[in-house]
Coordinates of C-alpha atoms and ligand atoms in Angstrom, one line a residue:
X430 CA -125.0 -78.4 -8.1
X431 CA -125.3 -74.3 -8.3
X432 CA -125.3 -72.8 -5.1
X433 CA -125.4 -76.3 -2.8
X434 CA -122.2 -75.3 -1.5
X435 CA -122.5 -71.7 -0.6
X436 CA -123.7 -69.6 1.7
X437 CA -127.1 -69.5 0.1
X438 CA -130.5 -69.9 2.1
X439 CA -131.9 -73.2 0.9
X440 CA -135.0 -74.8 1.3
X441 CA -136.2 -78.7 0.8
X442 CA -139.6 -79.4 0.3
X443 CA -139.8 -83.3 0.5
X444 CA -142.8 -85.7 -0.5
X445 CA -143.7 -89.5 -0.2
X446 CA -141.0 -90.5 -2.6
X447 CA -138.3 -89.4 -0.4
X448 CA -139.4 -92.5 2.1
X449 CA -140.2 -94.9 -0.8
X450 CA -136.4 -95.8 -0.1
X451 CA -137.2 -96.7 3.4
X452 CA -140.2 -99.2 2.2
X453 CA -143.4 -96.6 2.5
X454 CA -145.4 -96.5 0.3
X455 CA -146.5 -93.3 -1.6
X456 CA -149.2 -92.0 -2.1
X457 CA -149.3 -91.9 -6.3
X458 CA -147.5 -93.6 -9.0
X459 CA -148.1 -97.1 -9.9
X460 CA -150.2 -100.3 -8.2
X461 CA -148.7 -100.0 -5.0
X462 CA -149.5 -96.7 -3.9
X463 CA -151.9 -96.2 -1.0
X464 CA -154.5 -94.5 -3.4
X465 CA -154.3 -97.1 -6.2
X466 CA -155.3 -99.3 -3.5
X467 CA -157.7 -97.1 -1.4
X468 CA -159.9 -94.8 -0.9
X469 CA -159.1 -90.8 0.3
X470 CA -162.6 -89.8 0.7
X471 CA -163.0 -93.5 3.4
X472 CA -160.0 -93.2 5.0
X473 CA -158.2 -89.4 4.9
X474 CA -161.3 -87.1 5.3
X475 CA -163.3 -85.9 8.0
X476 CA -166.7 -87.7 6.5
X477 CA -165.0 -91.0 6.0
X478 CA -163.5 -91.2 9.7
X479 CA -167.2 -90.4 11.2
X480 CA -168.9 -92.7 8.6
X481 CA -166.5 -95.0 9.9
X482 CA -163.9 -94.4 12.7
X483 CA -162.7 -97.8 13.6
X484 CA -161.8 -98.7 9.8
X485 CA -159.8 -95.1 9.7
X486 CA -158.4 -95.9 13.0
X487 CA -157.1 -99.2 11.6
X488 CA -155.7 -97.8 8.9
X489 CA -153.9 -95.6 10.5
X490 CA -152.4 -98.7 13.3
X491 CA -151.2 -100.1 10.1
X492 CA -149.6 -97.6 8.4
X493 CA -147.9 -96.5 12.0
X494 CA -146.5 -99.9 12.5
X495 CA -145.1 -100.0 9.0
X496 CA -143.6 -96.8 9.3
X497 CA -142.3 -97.5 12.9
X498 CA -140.7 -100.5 11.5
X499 CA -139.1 -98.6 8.4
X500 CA -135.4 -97.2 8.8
X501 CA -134.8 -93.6 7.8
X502 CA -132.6 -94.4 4.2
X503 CA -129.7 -92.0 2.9
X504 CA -131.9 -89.3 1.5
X505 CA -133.5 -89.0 4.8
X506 CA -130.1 -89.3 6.3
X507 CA -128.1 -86.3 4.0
X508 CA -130.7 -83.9 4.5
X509 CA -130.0 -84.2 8.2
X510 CA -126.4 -83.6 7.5
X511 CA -126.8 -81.0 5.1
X512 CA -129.1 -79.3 7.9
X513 CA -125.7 -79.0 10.2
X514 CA -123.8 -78.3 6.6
X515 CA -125.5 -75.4 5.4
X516 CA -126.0 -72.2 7.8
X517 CA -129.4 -71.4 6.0
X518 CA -131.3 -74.3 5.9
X519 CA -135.1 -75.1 6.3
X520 CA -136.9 -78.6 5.8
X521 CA -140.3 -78.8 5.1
X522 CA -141.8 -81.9 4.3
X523 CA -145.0 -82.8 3.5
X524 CA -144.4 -86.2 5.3
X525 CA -146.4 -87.7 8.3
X526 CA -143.6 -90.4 9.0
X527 CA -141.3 -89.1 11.3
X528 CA -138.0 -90.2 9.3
X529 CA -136.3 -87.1 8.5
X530 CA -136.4 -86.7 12.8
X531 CA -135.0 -90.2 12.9
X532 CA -131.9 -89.1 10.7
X533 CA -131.0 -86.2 12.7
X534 CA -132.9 -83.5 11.0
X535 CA -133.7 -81.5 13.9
X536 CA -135.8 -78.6 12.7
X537 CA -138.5 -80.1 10.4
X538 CA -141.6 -77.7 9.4
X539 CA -144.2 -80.4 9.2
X540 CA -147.1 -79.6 6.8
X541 CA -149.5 -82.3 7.5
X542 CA -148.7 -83.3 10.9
X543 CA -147.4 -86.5 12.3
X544 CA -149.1 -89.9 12.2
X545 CA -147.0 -90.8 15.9
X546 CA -149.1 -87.9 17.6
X547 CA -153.1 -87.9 18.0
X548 CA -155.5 -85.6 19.0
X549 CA -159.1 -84.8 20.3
X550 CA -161.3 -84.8 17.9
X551 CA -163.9 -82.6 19.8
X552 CA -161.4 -80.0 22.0
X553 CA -157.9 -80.6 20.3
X554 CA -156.2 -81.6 23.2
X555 CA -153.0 -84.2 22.0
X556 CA -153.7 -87.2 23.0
X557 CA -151.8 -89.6 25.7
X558 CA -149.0 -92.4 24.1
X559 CA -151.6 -94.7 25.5
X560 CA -153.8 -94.0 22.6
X561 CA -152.1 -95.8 20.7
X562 CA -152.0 -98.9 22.4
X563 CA -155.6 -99.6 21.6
X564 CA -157.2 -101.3 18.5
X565 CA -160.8 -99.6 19.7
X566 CA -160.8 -95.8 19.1
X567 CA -160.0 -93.8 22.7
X568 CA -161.8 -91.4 24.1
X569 CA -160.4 -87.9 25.0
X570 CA -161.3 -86.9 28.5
X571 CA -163.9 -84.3 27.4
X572 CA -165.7 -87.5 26.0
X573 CA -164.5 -86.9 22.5
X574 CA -163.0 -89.4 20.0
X575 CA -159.3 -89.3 19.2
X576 CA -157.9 -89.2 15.5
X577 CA -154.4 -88.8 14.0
X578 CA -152.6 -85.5 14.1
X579 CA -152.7 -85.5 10.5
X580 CA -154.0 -83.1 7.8
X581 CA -156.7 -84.8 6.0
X582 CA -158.7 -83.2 2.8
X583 CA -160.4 -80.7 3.0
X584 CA -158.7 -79.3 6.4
X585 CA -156.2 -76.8 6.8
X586 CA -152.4 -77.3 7.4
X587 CA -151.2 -75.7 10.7
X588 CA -151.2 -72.2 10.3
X589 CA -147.6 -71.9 11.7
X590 CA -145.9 -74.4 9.9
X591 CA -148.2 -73.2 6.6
X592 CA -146.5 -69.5 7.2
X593 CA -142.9 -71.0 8.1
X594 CA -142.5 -72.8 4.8
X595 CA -144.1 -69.5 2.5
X596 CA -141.8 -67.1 4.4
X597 CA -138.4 -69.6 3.5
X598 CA -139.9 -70.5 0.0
X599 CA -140.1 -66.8 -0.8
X600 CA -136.8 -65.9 0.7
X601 CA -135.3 -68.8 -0.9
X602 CA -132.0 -69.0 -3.2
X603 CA -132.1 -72.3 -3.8
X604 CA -135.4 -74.3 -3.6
X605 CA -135.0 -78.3 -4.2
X606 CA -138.3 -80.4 -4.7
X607 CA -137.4 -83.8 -3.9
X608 CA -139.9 -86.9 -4.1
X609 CA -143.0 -84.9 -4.1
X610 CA -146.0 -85.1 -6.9
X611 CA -147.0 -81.6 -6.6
X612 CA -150.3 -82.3 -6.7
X613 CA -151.8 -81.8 -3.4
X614 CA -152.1 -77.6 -2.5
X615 CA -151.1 -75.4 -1.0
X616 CA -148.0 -77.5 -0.6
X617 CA -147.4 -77.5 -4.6
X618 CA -147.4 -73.9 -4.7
X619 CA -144.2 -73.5 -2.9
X620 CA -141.7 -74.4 -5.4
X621 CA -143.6 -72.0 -7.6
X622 CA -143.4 -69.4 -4.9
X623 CA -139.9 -69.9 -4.7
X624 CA -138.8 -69.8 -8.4
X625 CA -141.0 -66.5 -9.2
X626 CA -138.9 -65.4 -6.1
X627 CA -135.9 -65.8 -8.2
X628 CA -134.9 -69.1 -6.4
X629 CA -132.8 -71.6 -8.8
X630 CA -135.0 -74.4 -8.9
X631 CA -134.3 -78.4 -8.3
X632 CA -136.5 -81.5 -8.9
X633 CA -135.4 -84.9 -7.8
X634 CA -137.7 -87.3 -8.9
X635 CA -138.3 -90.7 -10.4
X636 CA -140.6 -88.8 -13.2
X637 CA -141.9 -86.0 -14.4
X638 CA -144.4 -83.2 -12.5
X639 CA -145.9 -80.5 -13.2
X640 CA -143.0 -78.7 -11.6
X641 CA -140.6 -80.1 -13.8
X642 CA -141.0 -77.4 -16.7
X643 CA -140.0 -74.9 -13.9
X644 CA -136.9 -76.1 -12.5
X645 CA -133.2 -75.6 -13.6
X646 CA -131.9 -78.7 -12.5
X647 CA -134.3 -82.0 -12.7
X648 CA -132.5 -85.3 -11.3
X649 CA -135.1 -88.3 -12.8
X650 CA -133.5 -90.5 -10.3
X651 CA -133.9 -91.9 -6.8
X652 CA -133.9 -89.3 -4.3
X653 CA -131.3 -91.3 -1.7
X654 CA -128.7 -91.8 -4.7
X655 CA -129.2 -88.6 -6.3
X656 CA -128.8 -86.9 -2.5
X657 CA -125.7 -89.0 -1.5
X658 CA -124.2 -88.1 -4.8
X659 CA -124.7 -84.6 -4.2
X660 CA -123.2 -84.9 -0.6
X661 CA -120.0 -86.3 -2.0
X662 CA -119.6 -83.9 -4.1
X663 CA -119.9 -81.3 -1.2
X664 CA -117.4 -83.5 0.7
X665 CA -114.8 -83.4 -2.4
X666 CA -115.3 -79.5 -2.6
X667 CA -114.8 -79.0 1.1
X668 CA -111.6 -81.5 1.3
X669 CA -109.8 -79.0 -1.5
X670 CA -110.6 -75.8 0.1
X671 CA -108.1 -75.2 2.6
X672 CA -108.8 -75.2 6.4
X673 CA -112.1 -76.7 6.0
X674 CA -113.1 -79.8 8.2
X675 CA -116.3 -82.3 6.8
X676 CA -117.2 -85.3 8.9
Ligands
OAD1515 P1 -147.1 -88.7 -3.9 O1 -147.3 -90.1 -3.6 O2 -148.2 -87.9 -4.5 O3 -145.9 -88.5 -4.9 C1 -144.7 -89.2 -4.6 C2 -143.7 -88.8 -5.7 O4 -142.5 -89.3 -5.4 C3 -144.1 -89.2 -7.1 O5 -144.0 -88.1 -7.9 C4 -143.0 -90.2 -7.4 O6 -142.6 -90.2 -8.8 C5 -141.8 -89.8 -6.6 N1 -140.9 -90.9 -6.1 C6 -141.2 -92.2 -5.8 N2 -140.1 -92.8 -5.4 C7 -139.1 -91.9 -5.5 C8 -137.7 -92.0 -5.2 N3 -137.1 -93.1 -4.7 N4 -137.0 -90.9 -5.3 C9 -137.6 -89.7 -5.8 N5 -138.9 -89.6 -6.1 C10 -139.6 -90.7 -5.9 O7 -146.6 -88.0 -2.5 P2 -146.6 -86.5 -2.1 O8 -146.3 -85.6 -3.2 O9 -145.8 -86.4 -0.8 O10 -151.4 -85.7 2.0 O11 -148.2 -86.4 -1.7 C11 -148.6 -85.2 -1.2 C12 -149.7 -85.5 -0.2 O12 -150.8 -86.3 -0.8 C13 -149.3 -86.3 1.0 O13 -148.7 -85.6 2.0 C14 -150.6 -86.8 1.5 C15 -151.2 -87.3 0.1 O14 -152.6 -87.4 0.1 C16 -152.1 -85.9 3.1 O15 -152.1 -86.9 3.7 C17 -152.8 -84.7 3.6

């Protein structure tokens, strides 16, 4: 691919269909998606976890289990090696699960938090790994209840990570979308950012987005295969220049 092998500042901004290799389910896109089978507003929303906290906190025991029990696959697992590759190279995913860490990726600009941390509801503070042990919903020491450390609708990303991923997109010369609808701001806006930055623009995904029209490269394919094909290439380019070592 155009520029994956040069000196270029590249950015990744991953989605849900990056891990649907590893068994997790995403979000969109056909019967077994979470929200084909339930409900955003009951169980990712402020109103639905005070409506009903134990049924969110459940939900979320599930999902962690799941995810604990899911391997990072080989997308997960070149993007970590493309992080040591490249000398300009930022991952931000809109991922909760933790696997791009698992791989090796070491600095990963999470956009909606992480579903292995949890916080007070009432003053913030994280919450304890003991938290988790519990089917009942703990209590913070300031008497408050303790939720996921995830963004849910309506809130606002972390305001660091939120700038961190505008200032790469914006400086970026190669921007790859991989696994991501593009539906869900302002996380969608940054491949735009990007491209009207003069980025060259990739999509890897199983279908078609709205970003698709944009980009100069779509791959309508799975996002490990398409990723360990690109990482061979990089490996064959590398072998033929001289004096070059690839792991
Ligand atoms: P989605 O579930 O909306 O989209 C997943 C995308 O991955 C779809 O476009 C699929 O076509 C594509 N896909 C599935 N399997 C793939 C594969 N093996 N290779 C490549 N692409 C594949 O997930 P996100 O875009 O990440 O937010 O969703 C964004 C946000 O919506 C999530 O972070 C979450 C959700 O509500 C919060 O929890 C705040």
């Amino acid at each position: 691919m155009k520029l994956l092998r040069d000196n270029a500042r590249t950015v990744v901004l991953t989605g849900a269909g990056v891990s649907a290799e590893s068994g997790v389910p995403t979000f969109r896109g056909g019967s077994d998606s979470l929200w084909a089978k339930f409900s955003p507003e009951e169980l990712a929303s402020i109103d639905g976890f005070m409506a009903n906290p134990t049924l969110v906190w459940e939900w979320y025991s599930w999902r962690r289990k799941l995810i604990g029990e899911a391997q990072p696959n080989p997308g997960h697992e070149v993007l970590a090696k493309l992080e040591k590759h490249l000398s300009k190279f930022t991952l931000v995913t809109q991922n909760v699960d933790n696997l791009h860490q698992r791989a090796g990726s070491e600095q990963v600009i999470e956009l909606h938090g992480n579903i292995h941390k949890n916080k007070c509801l009432r003053c913030g503070r994280p919450a304890p790994e003991s938290a988790f042990a519990t089917d009942q919903i703990p209590k913070c020491s300031c008497g408050g209840m303790i939720r996921p450390d995830v963004v849910w609708f309506g809130e606002l990303l972390p305001e660091a990570a939120l700038n961190a991923a505008i200032v790469a997109a914006g400086s970026a010369e190669l921007f790859m979308s991989i696994g991501t609808s593009a539906l869900v701001f302002p996380a969608a806006d940054l491949p735009v950012i990007a491209k009207r930055r003069g980025a060259y623009l990739v999509e890897i995904n199983l279908e078609e987005t709205r970003i698709s029209p944009h980009a100069d490269e779509v791959f309508h394919a799975p996002s490990g295969e398409v990723l360990s094909a690109l990482w061979d290439q990089i490996r064959v380019d590398d072998k033929s220049r001289p004096n070059t070592v690839v792991d």
